[in-house]
Tab-separated table of C-alpha atoms in Angstrom:
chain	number	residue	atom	x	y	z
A	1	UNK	CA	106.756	-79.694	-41.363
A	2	UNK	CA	107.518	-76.745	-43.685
A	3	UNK	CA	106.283	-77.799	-47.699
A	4	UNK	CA	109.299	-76.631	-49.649
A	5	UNK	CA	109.344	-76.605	-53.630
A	6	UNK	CA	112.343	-76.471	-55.847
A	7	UNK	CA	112.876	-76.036	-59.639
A	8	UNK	CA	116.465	-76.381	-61.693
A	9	UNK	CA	117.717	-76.151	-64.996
A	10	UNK	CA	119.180	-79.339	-66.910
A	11	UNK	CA	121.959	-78.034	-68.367
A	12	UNK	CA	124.389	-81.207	-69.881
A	13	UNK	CA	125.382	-82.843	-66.869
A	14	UNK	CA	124.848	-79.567	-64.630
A	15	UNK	CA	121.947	-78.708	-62.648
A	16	UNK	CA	121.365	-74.843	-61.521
A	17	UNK	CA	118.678	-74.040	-59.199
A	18	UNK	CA	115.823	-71.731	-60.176
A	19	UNK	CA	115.515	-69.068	-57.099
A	20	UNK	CA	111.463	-68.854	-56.768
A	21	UNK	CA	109.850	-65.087	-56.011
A	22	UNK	CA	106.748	-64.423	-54.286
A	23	UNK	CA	106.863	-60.926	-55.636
A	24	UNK	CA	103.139	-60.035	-56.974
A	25	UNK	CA	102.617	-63.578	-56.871
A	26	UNK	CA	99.516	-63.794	-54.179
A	27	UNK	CA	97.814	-60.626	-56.162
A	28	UNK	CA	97.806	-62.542	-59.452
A	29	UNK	CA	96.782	-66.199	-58.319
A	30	UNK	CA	93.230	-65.182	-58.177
A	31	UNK	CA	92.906	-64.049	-61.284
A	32	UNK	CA	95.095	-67.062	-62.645
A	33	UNK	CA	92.548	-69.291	-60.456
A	34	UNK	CA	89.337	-67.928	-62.696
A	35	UNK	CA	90.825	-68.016	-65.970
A	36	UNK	CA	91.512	-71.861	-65.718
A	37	UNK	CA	90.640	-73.595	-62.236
A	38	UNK	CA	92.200	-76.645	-63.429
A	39	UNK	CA	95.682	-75.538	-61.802
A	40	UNK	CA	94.008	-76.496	-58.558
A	41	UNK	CA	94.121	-80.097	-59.810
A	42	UNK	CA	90.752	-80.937	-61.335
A	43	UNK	CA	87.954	-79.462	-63.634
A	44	UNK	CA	85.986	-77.050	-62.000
A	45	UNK	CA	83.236	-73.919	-62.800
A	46	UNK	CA	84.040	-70.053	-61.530
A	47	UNK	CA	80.453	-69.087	-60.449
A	48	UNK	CA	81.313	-66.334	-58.299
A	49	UNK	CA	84.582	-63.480	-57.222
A	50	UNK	CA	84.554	-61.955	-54.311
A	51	UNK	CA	80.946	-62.936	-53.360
A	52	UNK	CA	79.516	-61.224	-50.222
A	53	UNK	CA	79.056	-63.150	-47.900
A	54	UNK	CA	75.895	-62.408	-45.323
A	55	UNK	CA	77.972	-61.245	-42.583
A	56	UNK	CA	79.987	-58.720	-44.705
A	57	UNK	CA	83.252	-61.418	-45.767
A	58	UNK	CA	83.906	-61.261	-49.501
A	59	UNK	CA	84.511	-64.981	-50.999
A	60	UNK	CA	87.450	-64.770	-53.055
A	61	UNK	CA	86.571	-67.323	-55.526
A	62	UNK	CA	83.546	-69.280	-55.467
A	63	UNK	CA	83.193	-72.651	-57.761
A	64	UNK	CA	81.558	-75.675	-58.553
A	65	UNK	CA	83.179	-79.288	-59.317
A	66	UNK	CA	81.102	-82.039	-61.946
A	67	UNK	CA	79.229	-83.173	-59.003
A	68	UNK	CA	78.417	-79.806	-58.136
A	69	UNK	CA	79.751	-79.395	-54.899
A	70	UNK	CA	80.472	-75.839	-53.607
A	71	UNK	CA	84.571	-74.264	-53.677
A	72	UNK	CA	85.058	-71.527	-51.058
A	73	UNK	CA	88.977	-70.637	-52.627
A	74	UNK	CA	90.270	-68.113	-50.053
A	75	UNK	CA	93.792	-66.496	-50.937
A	76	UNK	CA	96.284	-66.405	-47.881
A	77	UNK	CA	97.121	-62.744	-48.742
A	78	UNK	CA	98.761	-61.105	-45.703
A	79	UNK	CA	96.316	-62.859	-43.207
A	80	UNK	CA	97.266	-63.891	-40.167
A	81	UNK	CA	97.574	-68.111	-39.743
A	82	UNK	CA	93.920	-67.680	-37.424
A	83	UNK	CA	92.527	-65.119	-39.802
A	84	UNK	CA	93.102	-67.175	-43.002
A	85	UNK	CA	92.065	-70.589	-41.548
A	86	UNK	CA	88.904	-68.614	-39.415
A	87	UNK	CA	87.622	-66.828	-42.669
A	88	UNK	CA	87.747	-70.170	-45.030
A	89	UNK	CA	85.560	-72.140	-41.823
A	90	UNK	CA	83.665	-69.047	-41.580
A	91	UNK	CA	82.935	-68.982	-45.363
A	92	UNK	CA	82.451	-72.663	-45.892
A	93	UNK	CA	79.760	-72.454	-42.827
A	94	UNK	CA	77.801	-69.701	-44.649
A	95	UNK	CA	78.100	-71.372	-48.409
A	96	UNK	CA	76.406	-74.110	-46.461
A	97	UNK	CA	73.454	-72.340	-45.717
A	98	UNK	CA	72.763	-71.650	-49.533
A	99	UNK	CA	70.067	-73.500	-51.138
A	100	UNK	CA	70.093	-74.710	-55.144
A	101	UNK	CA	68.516	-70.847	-56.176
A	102	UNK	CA	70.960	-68.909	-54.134
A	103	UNK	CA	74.100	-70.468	-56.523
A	104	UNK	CA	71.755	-70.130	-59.308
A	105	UNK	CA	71.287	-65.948	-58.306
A	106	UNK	CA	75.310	-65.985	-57.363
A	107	UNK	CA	76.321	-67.058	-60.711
A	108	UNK	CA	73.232	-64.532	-62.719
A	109	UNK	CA	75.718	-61.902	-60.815
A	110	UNK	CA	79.035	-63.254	-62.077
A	111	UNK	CA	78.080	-63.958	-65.325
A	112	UNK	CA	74.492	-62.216	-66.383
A	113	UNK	CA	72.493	-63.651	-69.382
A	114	UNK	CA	74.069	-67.260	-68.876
A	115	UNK	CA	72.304	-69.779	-67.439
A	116	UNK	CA	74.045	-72.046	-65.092
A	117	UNK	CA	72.915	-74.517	-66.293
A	118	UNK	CA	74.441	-74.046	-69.897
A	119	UNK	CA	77.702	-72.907	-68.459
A	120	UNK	CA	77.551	-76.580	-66.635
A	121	UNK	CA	76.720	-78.935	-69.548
A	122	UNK	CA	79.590	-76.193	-71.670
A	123	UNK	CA	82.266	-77.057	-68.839
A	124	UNK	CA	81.366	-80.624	-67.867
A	125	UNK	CA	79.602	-82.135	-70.972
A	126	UNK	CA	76.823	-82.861	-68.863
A	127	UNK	CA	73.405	-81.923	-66.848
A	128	UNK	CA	73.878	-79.959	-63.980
A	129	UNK	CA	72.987	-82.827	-60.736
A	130	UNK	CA	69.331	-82.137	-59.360
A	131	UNK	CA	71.868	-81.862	-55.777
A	132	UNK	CA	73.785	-78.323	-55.913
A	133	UNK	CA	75.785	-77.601	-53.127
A	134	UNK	CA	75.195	-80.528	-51.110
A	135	UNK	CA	78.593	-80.718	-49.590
A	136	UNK	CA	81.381	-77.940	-49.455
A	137	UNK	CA	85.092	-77.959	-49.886
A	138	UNK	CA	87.622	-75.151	-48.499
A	139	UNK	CA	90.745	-74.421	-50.419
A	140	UNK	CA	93.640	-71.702	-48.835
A	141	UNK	CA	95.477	-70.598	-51.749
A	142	UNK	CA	98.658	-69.720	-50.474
A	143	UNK	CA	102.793	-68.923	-51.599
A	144	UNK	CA	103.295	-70.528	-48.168
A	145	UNK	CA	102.422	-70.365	-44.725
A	146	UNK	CA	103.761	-70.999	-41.337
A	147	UNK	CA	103.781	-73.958	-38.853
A	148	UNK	CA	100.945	-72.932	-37.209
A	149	UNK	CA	97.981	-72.856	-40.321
A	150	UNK	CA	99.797	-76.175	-41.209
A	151	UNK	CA	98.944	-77.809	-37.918
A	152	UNK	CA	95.627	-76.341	-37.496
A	153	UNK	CA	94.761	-77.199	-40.998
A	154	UNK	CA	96.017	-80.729	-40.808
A	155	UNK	CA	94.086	-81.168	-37.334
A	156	UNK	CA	90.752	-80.335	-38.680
A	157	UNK	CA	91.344	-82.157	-42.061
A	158	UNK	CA	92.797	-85.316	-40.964
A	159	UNK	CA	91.235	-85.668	-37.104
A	160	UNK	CA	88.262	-84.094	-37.960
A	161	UNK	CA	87.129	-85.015	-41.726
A	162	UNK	CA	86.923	-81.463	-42.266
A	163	UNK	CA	87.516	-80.794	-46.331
A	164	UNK	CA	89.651	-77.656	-45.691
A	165	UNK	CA	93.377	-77.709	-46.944
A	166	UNK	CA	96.065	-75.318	-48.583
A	167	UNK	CA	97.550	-75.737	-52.376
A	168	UNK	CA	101.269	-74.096	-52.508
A	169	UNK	CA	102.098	-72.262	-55.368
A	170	UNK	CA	105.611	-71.372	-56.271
A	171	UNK	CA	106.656	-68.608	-59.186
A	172	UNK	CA	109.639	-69.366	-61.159
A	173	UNK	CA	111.687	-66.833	-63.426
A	174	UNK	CA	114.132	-68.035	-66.193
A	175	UNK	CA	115.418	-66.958	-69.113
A	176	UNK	CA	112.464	-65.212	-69.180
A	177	UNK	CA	109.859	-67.444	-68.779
A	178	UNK	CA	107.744	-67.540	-65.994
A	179	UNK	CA	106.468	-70.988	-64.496
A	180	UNK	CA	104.334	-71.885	-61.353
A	181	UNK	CA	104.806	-75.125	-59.106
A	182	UNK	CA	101.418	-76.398	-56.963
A	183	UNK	CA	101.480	-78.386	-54.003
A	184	UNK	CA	99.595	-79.787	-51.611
A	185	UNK	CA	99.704	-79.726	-47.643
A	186	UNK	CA	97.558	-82.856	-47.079
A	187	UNK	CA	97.459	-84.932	-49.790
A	188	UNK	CA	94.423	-84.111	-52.360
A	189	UNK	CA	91.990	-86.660	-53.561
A	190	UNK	CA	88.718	-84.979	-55.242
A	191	UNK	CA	86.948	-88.168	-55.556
A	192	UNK	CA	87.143	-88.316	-51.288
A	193	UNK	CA	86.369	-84.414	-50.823
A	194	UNK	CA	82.775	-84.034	-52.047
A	195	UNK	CA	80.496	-86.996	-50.904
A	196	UNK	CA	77.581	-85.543	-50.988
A	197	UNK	CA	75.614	-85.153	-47.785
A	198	UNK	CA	72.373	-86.710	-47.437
A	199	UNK	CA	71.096	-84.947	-44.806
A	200	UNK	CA	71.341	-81.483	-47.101
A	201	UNK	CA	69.509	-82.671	-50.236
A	202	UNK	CA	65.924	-80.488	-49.214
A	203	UNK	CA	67.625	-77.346	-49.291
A	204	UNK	CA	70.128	-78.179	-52.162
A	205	UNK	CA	67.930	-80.085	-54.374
A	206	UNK	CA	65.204	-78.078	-56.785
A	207	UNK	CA	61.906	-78.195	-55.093
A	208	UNK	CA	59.122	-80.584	-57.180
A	209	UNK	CA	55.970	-78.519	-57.927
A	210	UNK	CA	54.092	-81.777	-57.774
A	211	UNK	CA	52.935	-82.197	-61.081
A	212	UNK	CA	55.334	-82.048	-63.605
A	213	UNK	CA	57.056	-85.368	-65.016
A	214	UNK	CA	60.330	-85.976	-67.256
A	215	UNK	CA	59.355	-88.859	-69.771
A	216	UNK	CA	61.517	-90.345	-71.800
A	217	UNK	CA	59.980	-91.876	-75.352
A	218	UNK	CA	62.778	-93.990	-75.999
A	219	UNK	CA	62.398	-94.831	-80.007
A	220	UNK	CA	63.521	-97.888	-81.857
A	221	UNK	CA	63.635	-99.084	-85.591
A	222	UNK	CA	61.662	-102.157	-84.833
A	223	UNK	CA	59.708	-101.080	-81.903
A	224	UNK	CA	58.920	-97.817	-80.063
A	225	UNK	CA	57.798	-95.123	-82.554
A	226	UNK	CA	57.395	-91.209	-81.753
A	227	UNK	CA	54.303	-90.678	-84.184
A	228	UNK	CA	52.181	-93.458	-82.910
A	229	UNK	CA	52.543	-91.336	-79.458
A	230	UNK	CA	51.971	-88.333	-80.635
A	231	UNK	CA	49.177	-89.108	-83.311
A	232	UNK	CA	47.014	-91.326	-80.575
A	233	UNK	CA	48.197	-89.561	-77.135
A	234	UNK	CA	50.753	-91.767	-75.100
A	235	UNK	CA	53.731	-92.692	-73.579
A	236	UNK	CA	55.223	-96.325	-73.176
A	237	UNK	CA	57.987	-98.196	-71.724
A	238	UNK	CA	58.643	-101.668	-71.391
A	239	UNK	CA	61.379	-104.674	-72.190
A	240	UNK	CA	62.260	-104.825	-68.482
A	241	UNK	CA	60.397	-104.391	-65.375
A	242	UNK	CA	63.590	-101.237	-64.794
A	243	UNK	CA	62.271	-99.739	-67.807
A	244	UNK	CA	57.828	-99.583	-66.903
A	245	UNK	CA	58.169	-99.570	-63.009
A	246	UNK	CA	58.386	-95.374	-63.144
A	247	UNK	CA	55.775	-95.411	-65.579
A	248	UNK	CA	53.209	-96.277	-62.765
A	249	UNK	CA	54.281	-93.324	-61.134
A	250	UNK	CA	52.162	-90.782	-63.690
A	251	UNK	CA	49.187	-89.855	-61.898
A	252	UNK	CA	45.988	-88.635	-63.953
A	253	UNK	CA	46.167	-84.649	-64.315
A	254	UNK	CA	50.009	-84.722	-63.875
A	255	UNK	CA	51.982	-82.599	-66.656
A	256	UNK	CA	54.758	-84.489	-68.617
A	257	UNK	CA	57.323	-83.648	-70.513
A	258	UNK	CA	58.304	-86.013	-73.218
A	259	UNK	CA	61.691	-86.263	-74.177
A	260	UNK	CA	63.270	-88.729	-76.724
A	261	UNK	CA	66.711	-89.529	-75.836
A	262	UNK	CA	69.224	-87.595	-77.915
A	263	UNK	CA	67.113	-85.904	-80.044
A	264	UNK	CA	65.292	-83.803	-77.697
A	265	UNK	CA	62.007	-82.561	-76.155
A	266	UNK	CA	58.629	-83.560	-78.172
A	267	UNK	CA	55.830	-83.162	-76.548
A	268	UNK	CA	54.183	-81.652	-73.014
A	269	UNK	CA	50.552	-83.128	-72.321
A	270	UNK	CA	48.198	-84.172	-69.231
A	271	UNK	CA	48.037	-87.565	-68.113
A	272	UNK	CA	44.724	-88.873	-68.526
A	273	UNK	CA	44.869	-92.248	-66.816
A	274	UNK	CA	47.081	-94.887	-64.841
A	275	UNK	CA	49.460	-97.305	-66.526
A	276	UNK	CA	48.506	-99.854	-67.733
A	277	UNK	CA	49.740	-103.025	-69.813
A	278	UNK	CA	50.236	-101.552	-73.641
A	279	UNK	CA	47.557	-104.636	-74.641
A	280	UNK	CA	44.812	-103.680	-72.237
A	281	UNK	CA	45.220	-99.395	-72.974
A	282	UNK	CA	42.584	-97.422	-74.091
A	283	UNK	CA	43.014	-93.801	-75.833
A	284	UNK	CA	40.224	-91.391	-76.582
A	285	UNK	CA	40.402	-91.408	-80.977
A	286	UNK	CA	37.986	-89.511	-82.814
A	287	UNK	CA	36.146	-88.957	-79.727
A	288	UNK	CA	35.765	-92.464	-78.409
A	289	UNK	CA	37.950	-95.108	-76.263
A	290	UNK	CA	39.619	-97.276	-78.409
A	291	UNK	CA	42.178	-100.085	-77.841
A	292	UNK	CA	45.813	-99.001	-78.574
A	293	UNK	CA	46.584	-102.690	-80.335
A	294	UNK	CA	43.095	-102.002	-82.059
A	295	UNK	CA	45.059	-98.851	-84.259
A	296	UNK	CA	47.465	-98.803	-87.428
A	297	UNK	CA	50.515	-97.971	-85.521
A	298	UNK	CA	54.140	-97.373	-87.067
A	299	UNK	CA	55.791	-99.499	-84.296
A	300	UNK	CA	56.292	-102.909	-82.692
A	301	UNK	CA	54.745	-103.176	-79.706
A	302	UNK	CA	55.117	-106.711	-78.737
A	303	UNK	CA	58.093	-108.554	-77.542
A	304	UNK	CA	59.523	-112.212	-77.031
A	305	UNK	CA	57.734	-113.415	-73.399
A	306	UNK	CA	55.387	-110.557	-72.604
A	307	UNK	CA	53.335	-112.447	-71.131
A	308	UNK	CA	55.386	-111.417	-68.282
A	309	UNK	CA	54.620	-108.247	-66.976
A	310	UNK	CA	58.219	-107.324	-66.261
A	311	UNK	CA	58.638	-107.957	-70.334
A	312	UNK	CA	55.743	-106.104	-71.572
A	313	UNK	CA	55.518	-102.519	-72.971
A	314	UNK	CA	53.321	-100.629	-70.616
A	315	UNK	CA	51.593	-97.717	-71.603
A	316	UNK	CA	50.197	-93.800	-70.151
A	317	UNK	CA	47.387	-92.069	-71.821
A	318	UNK	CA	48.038	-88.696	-72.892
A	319	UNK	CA	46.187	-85.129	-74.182
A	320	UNK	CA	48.726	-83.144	-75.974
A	321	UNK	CA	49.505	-79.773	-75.062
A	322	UNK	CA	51.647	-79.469	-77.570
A	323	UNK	CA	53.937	-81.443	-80.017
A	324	UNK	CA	56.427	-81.606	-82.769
A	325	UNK	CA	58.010	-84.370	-85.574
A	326	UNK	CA	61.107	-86.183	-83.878
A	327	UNK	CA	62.930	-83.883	-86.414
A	328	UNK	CA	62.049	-81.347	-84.812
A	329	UNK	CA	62.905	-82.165	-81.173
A	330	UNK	CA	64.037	-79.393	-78.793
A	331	UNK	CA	67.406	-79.566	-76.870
A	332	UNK	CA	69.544	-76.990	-75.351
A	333	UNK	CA	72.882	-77.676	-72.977
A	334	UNK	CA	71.960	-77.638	-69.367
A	335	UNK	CA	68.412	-79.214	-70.081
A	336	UNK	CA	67.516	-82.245	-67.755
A	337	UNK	CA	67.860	-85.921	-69.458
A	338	UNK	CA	66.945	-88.761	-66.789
A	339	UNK	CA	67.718	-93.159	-67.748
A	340	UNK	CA	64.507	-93.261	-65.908
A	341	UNK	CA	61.395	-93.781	-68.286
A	342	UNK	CA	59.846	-91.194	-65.714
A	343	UNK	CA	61.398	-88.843	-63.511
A	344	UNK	CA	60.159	-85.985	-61.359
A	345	UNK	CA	61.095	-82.579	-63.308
A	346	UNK	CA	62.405	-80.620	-60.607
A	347	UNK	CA	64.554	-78.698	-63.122
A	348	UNK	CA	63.229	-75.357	-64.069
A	349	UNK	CA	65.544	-74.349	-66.413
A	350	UNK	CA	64.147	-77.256	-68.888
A	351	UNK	CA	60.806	-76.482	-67.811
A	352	UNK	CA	60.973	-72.678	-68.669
A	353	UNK	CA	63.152	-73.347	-72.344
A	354	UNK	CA	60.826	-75.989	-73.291
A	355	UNK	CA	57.271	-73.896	-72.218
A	356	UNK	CA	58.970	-71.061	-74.406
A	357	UNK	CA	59.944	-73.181	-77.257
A	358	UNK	CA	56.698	-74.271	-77.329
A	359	UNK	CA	54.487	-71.482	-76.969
A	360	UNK	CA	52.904	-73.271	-73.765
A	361	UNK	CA	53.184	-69.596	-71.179
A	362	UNK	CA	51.090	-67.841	-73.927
């Protein structure tokens, strides 16, 4: 069933119908697509026009939604209903293949000296997810087409589950002003289109080197304080069983990366020993192991019923690399942040801006 959109002018009581022209229409909505994606219905990042593809296809558009799925937008043109439906599949099927570095090196084309990662946290307020391109979605950008894309598009999106379907634009003239209409073929839900698939998370997903750790020094006014850490070497967590359990993750000789939330990154230093209960740490001061609850520290430590494990602040002994005052924390958009007390620092970005910020490649 044909997808037919129509436009008229209130004027009074009488309505006249607004004739719609495809004239130059399909050679503009790609460039109307990159300069604000949001016409196809929901917030999304350009990181790519006419990408080559491995097997000598040019992408039209190429973008990425907040969860960073991948967009393969392919413009009907004067394509045939098989060639327009063939080239999105065969598209989608090659985007598939591209692992977390491979968007990373698409977008250094489209945009050089911006890091996707800022270009992420400028468009979506946010980190860019340790998953990129887990899961794909197809888009035909089309005036209109005929009954047979339609029913080949509808087969494989509602019989099959495949995410492929075809946004209608109309163009409107009147009075001088020009307007476009969008439509759908099969009714568009982006929260349904990009669950992200498992099975694709290796390739997708950052590799871990193994050693290095996010940490997150979460500071209080009546607890938690950055300069006891820094001045004696640790990192703590506690209050909840949620907030220590990572904590005893942080294997001796494993690289962390302290972090306190909001403010920035502090520190990057070499674990020196397992977790332990904050009472019952030792850290090396002035040459010699000394209890943590034996020094003048700036914060609070203990806590209503921790005598419970699960309540207690636990702590990780730690050799500074390097470190600076809270005040002078290090943040820049697209840098990882993780609720976790400890996470696995996959993301390199971070890793590279904060080892330059702090001197640590010299």
């Amino acid at each position: 069933m044909g997808i037919e959109m129509g436009l008229w002018r209130a004027d009074g009581d009488a309505l006249t119908r607004i004739v719609p022209t495809a004239v130059g229409l399909e050679a503009q909505l790609e460039s109307y697509i990159e300069s604000d994606p949001m016409i196809l219905g929901e917030a999304m990042l350009v990181i790519g026009r006419q990408v080559p593809t491995a097997h000598g296809g040019y992408i039209d558009l190429l973008a990425i939604d907040e969860t960073a799925a991948a967009h393969v937008i392919e413009l009907k043109r004067d394509k045939t209903p098989r060639d327009v439906t063939a080239q999105a599949l065969d598209y989608g099927s090659w985007v598939a293949t591209l692992g977390r570095a491979d968007i990373l090196n698409i977008f250094a084309n489209y945009q050089p000296g911006v890091a996707l990662e800022e270009a992420f946290d400028a468009q979506f307020g946010g980190t860019l997810p340790e998953d990129v391109n887990a899961t794909q979605v197809l888009t035909i950008v089309a005036a209109s087409v005929d009954a047979a894309t339609e029913r080949i598009v509808r087969f494989l999106n509602e019989d099959f589950g495949v995410p492929i379907n075809v946004v209608f634009f109309r163009h409107f003239h009147d009075n001088g002003s020009s307007y476009l209409a969008r439509t759908w073929l099969v009714e568009h839900d982006p929260q349904t289109s990009t669950a992200v698939t498992h099975s694709r998370r290796a390739k997708s997903r950052e590799p871990w080197n193994g050693q290095d750790w996010y940490v997150s020094f979460g500071e209080s006014s009546d607890g938690r304080q950055w300069h006891d850490g820094a001045t004696y070497g640790f990192v703590s967590g506690g209050g909840d069983k949620w907030f220590s359990r990572t904590l005893k993750n942080l294997t001796p000789g494993s690289r962390v990366f302290a972090c306190i939330p909001k403010v920035g990154y502090v520190g990057v230093g070499t674990v020196l020993g397992e977790a332990k209960r904050f009472d019952q740490t030792t850290v090396l001061n002035a040459g010699a192991e000394t209890s943590l609850i034996g020094l003048p520290l700036q914060g609070n430590y203990r806590r209503d019923g921790d005598e419970d494990d699960d309540i207690a602040e636990w702590a990780v002994p730690v050799e500074w690399t390097h470190t600076v005052p809270r005040e002078k924390g290090f943040w820049k958009p697209g840098m990882f942040a993780n609720q976790n007390t400890a996470a696995k620092m996959r993301n390199q970005f971070t890793i590279d801006q904060v080892s330059e910020a702090f001197g640590l490649d010299a």
